[in-house]
Coordinates of C-alpha atoms in Angstrom, one line a residue:
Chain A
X1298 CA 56.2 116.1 124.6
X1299 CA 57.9 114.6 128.0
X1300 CA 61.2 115.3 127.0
X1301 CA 61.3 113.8 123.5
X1302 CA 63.0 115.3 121.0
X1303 CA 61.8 114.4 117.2
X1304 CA 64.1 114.1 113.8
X1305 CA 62.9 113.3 110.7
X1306 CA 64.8 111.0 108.3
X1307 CA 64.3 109.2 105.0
X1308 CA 66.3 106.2 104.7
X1309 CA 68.8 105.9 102.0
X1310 CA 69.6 103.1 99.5
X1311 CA 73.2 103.1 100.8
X1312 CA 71.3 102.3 103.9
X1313 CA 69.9 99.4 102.9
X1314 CA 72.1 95.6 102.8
X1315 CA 71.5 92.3 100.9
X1316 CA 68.4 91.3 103.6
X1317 CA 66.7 94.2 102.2
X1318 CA 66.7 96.3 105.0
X1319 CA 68.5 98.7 106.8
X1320 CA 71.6 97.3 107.5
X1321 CA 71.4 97.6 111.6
X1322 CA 74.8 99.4 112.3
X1323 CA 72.8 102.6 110.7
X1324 CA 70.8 103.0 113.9
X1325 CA 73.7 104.1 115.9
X1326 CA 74.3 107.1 113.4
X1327 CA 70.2 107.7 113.0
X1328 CA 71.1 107.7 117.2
X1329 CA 74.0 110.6 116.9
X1330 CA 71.6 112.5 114.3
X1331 CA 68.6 112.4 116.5
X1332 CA 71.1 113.9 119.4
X1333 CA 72.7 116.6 117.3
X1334 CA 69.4 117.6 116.4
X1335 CA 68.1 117.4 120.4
X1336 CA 71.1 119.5 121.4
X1337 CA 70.3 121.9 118.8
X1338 CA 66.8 122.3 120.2
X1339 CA 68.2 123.2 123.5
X1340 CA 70.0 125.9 122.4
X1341 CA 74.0 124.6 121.6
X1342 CA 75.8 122.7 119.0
X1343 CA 77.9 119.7 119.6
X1344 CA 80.3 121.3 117.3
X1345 CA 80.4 124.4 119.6
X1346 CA 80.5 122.4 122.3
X1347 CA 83.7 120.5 121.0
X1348 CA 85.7 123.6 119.5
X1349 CA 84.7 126.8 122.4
X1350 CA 84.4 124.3 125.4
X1351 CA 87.1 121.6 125.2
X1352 CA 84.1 119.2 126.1
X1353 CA 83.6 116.3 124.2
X1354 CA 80.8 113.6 124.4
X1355 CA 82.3 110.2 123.9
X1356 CA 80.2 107.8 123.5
X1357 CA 81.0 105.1 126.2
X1358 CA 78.3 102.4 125.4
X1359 CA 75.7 101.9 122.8
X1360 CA 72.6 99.7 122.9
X1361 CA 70.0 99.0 120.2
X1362 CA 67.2 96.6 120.2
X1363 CA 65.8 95.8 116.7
X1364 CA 62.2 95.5 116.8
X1365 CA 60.9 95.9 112.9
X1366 CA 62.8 96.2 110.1
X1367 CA 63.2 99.7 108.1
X1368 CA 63.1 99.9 104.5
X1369 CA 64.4 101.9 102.0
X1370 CA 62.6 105.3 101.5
X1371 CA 60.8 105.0 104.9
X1372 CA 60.5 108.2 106.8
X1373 CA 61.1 107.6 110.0
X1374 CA 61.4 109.8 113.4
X1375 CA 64.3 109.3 115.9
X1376 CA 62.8 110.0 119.3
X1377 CA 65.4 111.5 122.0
X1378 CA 65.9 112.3 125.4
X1379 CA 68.2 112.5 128.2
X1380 CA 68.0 109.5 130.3
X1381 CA 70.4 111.0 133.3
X1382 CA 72.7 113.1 133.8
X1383 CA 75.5 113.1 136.2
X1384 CA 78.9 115.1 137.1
X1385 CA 81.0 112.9 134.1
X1386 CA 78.9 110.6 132.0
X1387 CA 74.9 111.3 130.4
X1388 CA 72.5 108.7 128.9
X1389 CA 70.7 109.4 126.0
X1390 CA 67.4 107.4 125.1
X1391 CA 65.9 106.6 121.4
X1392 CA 63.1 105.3 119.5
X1393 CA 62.8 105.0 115.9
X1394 CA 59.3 105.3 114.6
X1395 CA 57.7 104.6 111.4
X1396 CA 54.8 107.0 111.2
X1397 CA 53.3 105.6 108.3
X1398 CA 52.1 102.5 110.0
X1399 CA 53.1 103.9 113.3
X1400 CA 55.5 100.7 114.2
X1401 CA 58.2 101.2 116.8
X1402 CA 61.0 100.0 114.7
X1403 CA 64.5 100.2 117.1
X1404 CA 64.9 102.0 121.0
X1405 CA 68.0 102.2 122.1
X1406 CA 70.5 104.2 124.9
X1407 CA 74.2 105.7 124.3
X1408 CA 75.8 106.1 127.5
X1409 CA 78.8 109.2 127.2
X1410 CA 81.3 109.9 128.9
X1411 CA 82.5 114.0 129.4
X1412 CA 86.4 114.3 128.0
X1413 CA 88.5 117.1 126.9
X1414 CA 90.2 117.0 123.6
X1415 CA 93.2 114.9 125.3
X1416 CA 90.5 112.3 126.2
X1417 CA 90.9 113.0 129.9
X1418 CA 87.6 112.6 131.7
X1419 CA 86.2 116.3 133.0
X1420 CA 82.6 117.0 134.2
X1421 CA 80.1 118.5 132.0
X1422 CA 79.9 122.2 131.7
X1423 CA 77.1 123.4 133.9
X1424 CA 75.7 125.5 131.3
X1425 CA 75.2 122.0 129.0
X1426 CA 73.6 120.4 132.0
X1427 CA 71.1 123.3 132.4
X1428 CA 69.8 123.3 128.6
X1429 CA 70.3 119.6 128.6
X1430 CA 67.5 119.5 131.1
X1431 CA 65.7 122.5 130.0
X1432 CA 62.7 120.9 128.7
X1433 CA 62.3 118.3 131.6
X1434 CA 61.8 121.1 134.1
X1435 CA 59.1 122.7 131.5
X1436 CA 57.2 119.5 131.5
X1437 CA 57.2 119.6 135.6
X1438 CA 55.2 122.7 134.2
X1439 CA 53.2 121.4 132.1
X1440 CA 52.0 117.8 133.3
X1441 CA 50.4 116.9 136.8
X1442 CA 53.2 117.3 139.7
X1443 CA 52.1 113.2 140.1
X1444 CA 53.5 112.1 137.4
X1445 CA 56.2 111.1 136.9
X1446 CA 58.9 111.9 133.8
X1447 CA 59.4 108.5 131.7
Chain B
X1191 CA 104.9 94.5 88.9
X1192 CA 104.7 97.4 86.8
X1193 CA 104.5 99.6 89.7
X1194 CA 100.9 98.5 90.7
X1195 CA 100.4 97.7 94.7
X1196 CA 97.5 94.6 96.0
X1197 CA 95.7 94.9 98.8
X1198 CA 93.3 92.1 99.8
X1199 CA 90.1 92.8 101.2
X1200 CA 87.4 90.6 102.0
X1201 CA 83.6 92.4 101.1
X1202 CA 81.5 93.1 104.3
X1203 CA 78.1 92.3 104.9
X1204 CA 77.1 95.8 105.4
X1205 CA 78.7 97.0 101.9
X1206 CA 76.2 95.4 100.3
X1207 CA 72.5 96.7 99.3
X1208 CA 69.2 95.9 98.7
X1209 CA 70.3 95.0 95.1
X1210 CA 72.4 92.5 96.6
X1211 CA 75.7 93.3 95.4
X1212 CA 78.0 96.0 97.3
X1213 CA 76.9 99.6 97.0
X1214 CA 79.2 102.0 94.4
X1215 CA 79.8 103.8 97.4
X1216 CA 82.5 101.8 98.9
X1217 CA 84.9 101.3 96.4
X1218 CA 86.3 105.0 97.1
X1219 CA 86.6 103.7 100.4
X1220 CA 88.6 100.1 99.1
X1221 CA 90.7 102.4 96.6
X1222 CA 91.6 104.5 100.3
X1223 CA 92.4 101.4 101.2
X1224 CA 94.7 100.3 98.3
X1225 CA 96.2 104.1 98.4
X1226 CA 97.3 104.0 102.5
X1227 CA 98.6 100.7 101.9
X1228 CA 100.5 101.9 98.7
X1229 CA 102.6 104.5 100.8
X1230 CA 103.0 102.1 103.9
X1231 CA 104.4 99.6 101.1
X1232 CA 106.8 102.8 100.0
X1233 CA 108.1 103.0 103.4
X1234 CA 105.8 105.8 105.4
X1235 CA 102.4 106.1 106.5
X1236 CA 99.2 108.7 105.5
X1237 CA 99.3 109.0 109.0
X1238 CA 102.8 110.8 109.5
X1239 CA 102.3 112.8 106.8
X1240 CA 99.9 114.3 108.3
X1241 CA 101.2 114.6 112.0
X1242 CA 104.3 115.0 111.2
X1243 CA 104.9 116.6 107.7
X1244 CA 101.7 118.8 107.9
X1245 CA 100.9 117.8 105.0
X1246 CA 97.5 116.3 103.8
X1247 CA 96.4 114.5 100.3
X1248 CA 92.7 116.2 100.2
X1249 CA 90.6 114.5 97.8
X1250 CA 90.1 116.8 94.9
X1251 CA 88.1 114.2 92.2
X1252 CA 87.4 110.9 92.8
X1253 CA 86.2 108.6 89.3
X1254 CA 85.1 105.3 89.2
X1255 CA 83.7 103.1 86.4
X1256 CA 82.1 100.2 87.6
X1257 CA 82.4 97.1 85.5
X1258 CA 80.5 94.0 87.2
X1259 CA 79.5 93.6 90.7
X1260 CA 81.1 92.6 93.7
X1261 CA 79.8 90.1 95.9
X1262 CA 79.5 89.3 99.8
X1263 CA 82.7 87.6 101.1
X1264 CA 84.3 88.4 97.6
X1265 CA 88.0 88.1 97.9
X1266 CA 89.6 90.8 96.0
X1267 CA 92.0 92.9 95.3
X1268 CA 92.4 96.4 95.4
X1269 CA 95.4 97.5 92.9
X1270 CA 97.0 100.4 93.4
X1271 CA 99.7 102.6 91.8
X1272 CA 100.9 106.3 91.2
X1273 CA 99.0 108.0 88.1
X1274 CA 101.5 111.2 87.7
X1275 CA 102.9 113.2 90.7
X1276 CA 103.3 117.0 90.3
X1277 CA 104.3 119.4 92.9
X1278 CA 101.3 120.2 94.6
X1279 CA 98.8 117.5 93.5
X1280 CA 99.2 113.8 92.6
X1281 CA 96.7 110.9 90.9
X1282 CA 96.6 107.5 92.2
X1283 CA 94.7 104.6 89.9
X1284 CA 92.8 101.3 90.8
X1285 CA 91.7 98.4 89.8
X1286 CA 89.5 96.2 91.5
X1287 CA 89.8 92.8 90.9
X1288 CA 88.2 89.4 91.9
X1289 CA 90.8 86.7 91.8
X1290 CA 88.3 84.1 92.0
X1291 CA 87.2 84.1 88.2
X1292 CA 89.8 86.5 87.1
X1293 CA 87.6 89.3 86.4
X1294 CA 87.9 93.0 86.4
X1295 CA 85.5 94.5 88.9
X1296 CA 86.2 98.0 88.7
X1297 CA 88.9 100.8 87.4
X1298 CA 89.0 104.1 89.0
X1299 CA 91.3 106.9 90.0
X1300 CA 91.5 110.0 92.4
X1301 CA 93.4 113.4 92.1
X1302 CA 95.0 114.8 95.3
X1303 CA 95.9 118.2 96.2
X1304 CA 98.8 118.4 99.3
X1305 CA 97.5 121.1 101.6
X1306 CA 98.6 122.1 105.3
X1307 CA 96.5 121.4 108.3
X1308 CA 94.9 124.9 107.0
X1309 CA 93.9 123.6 104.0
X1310 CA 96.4 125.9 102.2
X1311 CA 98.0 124.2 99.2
X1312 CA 101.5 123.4 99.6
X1313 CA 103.9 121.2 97.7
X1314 CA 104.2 117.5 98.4
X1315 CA 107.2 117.2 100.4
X1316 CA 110.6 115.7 98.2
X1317 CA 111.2 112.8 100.6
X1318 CA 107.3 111.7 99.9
X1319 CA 107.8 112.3 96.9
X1320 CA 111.0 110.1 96.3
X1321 CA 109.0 107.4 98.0
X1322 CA 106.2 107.2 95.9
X1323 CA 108.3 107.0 92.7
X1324 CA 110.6 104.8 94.1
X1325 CA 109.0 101.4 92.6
X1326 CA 108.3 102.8 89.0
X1327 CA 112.4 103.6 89.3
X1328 CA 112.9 99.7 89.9
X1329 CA 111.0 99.0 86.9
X1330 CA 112.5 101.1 85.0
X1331 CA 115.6 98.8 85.8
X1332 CA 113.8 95.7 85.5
X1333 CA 111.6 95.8 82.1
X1334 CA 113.4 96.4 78.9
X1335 CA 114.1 100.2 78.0
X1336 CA 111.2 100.5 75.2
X1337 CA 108.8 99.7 77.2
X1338 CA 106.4 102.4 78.4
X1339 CA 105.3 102.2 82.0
X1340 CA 101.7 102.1 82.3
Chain C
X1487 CA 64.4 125.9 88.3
X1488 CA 65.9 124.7 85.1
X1489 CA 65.3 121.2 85.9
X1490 CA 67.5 121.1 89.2
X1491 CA 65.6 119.9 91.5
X1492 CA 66.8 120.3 95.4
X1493 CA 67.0 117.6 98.3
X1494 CA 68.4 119.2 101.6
X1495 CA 70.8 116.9 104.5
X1496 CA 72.5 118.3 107.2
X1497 CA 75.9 116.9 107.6
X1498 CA 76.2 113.8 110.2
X1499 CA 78.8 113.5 112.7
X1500 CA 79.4 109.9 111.5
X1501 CA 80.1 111.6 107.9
X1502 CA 83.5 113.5 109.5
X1503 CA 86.5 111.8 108.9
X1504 CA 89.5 112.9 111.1
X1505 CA 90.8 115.5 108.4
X1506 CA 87.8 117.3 110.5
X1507 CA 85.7 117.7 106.9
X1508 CA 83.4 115.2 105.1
X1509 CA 85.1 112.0 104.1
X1510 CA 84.5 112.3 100.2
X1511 CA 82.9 108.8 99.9
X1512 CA 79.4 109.9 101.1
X1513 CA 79.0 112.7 98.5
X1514 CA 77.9 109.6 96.3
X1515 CA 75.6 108.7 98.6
X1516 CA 74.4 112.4 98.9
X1517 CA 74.1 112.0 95.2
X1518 CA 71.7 108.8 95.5
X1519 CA 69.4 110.5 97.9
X1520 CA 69.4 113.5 95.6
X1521 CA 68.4 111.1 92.9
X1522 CA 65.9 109.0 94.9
X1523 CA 64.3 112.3 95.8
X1524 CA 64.5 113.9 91.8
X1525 CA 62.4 110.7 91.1
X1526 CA 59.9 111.1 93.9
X1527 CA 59.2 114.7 92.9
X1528 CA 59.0 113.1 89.0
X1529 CA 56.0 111.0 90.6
X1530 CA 57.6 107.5 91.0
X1531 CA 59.8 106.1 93.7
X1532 CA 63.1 104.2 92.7
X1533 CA 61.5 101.6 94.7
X1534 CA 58.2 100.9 92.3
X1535 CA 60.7 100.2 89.3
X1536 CA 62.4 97.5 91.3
X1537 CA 59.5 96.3 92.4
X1538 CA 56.8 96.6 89.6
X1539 CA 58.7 97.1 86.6
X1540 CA 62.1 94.9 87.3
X1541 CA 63.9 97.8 86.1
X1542 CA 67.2 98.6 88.4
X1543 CA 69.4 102.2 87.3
X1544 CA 72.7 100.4 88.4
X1545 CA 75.7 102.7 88.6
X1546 CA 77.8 102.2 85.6
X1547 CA 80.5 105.4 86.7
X1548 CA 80.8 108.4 89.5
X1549 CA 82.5 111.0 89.1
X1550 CA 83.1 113.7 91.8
X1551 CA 84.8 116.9 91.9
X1552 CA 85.4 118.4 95.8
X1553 CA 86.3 122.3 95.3
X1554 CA 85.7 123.0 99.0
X1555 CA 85.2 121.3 102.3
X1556 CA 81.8 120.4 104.2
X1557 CA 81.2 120.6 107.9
X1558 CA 79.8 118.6 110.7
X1559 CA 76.0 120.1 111.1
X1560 CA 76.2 122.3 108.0
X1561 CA 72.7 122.3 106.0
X1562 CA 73.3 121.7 102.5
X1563 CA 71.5 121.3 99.0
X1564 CA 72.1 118.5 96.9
X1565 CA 71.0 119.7 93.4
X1566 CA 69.8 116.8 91.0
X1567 CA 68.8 117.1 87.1
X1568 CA 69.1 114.5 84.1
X1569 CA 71.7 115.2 82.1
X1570 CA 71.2 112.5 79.0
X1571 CA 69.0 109.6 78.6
X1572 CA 69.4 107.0 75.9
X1573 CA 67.5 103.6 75.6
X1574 CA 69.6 101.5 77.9
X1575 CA 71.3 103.9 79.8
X1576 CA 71.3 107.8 81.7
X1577 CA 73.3 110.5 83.5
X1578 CA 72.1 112.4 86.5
X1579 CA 74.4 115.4 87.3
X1580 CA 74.7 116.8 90.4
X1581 CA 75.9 120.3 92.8
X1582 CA 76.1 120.3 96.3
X1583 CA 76.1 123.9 97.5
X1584 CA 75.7 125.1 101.1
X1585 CA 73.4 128.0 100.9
X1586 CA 75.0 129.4 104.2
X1587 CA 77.6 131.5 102.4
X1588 CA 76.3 130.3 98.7
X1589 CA 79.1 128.1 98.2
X1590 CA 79.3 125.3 95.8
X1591 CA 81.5 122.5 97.5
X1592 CA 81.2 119.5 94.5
X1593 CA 79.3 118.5 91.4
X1594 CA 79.8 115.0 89.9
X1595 CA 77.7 113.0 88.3
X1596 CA 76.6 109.2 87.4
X1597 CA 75.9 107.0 84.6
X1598 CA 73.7 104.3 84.8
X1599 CA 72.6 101.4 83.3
X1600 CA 68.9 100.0 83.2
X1601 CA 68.6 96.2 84.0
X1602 CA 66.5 93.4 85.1
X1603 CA 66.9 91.8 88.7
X1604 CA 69.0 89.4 86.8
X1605 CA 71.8 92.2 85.8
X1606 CA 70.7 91.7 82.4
X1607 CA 70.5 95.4 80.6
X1608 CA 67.1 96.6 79.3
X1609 CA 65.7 99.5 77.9
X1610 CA 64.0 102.4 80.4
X1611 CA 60.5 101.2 80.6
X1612 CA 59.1 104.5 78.4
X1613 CA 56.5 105.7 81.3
X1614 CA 59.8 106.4 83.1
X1615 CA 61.5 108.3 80.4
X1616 CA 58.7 110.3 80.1
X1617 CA 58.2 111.4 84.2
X1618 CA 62.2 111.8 84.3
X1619 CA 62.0 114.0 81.2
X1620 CA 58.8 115.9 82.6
X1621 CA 60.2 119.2 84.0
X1622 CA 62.4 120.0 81.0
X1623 CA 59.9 120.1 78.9
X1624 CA 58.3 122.8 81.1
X1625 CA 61.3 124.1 81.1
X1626 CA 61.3 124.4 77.0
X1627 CA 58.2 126.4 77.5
X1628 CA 59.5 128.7 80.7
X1629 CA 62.7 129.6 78.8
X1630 CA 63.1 131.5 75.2
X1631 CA 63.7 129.0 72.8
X1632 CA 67.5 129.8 71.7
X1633 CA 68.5 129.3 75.5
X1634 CA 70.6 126.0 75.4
X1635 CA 69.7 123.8 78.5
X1636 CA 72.7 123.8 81.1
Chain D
X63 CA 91.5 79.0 122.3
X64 CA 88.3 78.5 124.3
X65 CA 86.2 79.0 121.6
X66 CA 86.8 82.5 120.6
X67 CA 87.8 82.8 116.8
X68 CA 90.1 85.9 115.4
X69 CA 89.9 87.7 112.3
X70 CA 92.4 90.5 111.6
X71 CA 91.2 93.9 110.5
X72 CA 93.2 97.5 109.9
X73 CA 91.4 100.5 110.5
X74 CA 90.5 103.1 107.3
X75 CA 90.4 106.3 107.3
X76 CA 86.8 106.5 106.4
X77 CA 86.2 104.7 109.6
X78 CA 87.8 107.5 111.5
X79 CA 85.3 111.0 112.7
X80 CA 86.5 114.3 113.5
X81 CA 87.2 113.3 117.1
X82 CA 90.0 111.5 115.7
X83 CA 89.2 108.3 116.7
X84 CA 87.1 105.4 114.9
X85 CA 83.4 106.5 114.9
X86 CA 81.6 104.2 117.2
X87 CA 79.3 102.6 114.9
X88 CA 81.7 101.0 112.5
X89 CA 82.1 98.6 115.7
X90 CA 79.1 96.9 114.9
X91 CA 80.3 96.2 111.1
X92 CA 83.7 94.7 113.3
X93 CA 81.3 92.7 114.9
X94 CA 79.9 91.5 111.6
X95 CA 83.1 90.7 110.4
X96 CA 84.0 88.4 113.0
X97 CA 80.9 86.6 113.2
X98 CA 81.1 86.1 109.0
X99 CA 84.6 85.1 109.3
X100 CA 83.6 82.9 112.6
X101 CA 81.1 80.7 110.9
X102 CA 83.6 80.6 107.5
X103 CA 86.1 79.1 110.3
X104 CA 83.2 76.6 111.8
X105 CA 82.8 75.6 108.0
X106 CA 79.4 77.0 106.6
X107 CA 79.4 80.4 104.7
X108 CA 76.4 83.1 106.2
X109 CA 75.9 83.3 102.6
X110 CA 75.1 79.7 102.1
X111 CA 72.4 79.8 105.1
X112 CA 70.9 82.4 103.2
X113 CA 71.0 81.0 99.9
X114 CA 70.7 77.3 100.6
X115 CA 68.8 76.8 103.2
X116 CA 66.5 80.0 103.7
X117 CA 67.6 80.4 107.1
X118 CA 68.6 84.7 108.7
X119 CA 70.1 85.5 111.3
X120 CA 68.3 88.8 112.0
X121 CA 70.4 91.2 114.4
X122 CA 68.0 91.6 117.4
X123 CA 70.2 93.2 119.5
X124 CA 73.5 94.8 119.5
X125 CA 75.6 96.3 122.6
X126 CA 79.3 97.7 123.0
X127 CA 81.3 99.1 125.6
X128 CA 83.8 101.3 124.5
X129 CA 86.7 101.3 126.4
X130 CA 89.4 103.0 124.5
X131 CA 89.5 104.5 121.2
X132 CA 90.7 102.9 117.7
X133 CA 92.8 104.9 115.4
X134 CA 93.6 105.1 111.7
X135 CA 95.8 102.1 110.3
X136 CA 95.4 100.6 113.9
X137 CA 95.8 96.5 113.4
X138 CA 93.1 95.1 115.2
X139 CA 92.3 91.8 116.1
X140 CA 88.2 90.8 116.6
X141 CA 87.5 88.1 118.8
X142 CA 84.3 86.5 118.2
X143 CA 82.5 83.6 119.9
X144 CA 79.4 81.9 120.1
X145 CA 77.6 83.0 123.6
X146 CA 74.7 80.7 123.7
X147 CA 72.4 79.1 121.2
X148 CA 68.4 78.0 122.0
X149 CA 66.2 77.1 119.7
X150 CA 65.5 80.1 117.7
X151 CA 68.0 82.8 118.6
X152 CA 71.8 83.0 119.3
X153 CA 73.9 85.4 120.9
X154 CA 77.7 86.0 119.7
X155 CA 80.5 88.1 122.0
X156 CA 82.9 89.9 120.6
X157 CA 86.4 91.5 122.2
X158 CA 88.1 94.3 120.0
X159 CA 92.0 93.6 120.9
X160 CA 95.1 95.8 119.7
X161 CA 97.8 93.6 119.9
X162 CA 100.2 96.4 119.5
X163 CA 99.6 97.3 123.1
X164 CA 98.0 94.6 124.5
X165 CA 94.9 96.8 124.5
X166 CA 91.2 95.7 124.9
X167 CA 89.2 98.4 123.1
X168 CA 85.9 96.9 123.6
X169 CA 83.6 94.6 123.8
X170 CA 80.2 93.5 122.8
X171 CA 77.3 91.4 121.9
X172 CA 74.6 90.3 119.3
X173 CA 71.3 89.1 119.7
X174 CA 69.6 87.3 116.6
X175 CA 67.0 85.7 115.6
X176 CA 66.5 83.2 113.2
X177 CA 64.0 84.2 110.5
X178 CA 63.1 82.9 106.9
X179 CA 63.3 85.0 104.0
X180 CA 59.9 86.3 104.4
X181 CA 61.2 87.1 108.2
X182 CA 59.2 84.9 109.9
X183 CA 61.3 83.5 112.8
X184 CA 62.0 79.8 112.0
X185 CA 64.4 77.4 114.2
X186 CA 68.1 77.5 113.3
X187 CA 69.0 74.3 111.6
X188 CA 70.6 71.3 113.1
X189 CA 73.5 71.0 111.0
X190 CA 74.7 75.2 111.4
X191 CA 74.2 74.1 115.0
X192 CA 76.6 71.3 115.3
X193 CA 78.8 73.7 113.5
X194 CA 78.6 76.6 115.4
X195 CA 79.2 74.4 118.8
X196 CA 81.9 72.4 117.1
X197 CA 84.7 74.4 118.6
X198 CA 83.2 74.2 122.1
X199 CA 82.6 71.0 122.3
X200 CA 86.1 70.2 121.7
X201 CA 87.2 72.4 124.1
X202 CA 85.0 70.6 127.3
X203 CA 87.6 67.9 126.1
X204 CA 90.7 69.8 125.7
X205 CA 90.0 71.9 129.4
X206 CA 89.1 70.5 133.0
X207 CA 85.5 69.5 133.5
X208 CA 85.0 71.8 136.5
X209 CA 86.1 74.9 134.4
X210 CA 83.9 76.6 133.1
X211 CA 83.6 77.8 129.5
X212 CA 83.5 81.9 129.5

């Protein structure tokens, strides 16, 4: 698994635009879905994270490169991991996949930045960084010491 | 003017879909639109009514009956006035029109119930309320006696 | 199952408006993917009848009726059934409930009207009819006869 | 005005998230916006390309920096300008502005490609060309040959 965390999602008609495929601003949300879901996985909510820790992810930057166009009523996996972590800001990294014909549709990186609810920047809760990175340190486990995470 | 507020909005690419006219979806949004700038026409703003006033117009129906399609970069206009106004809920209704040809896009209306920042239901503050009527009073002054408001 | 059929979505942060609840817009949309999916489980896609048969369902009204909030990340069921069809037109109704603490947030529902790619109305090809009207005939078997449909 | 075009937008309130602030993605749609209302400024409607002379410009690639947040029934200002054009792709840049405060929110760009309606990448015609440069080209008059254009 090297750190990937899957979603599945169908694509909507509201999705969709006047080209007849998914209008490209969608793959931003598919993004915040597909890292919901991989916080989730490691054990915590966004939403807890927010209303118990005063920590909020902001996202700072967002890149998408658009390889293939989806279509309406694809399902499709957003890929997800945690491209670094520091004291203040995290990257997250994506793919959208198509299964079906297994085409790499969209990869892209968020880059957030750790702010409490009055938007000042703060670090990141250590207990966020350590499930964060939870699976990483399983995969040292699991794979060949020599090679190295993507 | 009958008491009816225009708002112009220009249709987005990404309202559209794959049918190639814009999705049902976003006229809630437009008649949103029409209602904010209805209130910031009657001299206060959504916004301090809510940070100020504690008081919040939730969304309790929303109808919509959609006529004839809007286009990409349709110019239109979002009409907007004050359905009835009791003390703890209120109707706004719209009409979306495309000056263009003249023609009537779409007619809707949504109910509101004032709650707090709890979501308790409270009644609509008098001085918002005395705002909101204040154009049908005008009217009242400037069309003949017999005639109905709409 | 009383010709309900269920689709479930977890909430998306992007679907949180900053009331802190679901902006009430995307319950239409939640209602489209609930239809898409009532169709897929009827044995065609949405997709196939704009494609094969030229035959587009375009929304002719919405109506929505919000009794109680939804949540970022909560897991809810959109529940789908037919509720008329005529020759040129028909009405999906629809309940989102949040199984959670089995509570029903909103039911609406949509009329639509059956046209070519060229807007022009039509009749529902009859293969359609008869998939869409498939379960509640079951349904006629599975209940006592003198039990009125819902 | 060195090339860079304006377009005025308000924020909505479905635009806004539970954080408060405008969700991230509705940056791109800005974007979109500008670049629409960019190339109706330069003289040519996206719409027309499309329509008239089979030619897409497909979004590639999108990036944004965030810098600081949006809020509800902010006046915004999108600043949109063409960053270089080759044979068969163009980039646009985009500044989000709040003149209120004087306040650069953020800032992007869009990759696209030219395609055909069956999305085969085609080379963008002369005559959207000349257009799109138009602007620029008066500006290498208008500014001192040894400055260069941003």
């Amino acid at each position: 698994m090297d750190g990937w965390h899957e979603t599945e999602i169908r694509v909507r008609y509201a999705e969709t635009d006047q080209m007849g495929i998914v209008h490209h601003s969608n793959y931003l949300i598919w993004f915040e879905a597909g890292r919901s879901d991989f916080c989730r996985a490691r054990g915590f909510s966004y939403k807890d994270m927010e209303e118990k820790d005063n920590a909020l992810m902001v996202v700072a930057e967002s890149y998408c490169r658009y390889k293939s166009p989806a279509y309406y009523e694809d399902d499709l996996i957003i890929r997800t991991k945690v491209g670094e972590i520091r004291s203040r800001t995290l990257r997250f990294l994506y793919e959208v996949v198509r299964p079906g014909d297994d085409e790499l549709l969209a990869e892209g990186e968020t880059l957030h930045v750790v702010t409490d609810e009055n938007k000042r920047v703060r670090s990141l809760p250590e207990t966020y960084k350590a499930m964060l990175l939870k699976d990483s340190e399983e995969d040292e486990n699991a794979f060949p010491a020599n090679q190295a995470p993507h």
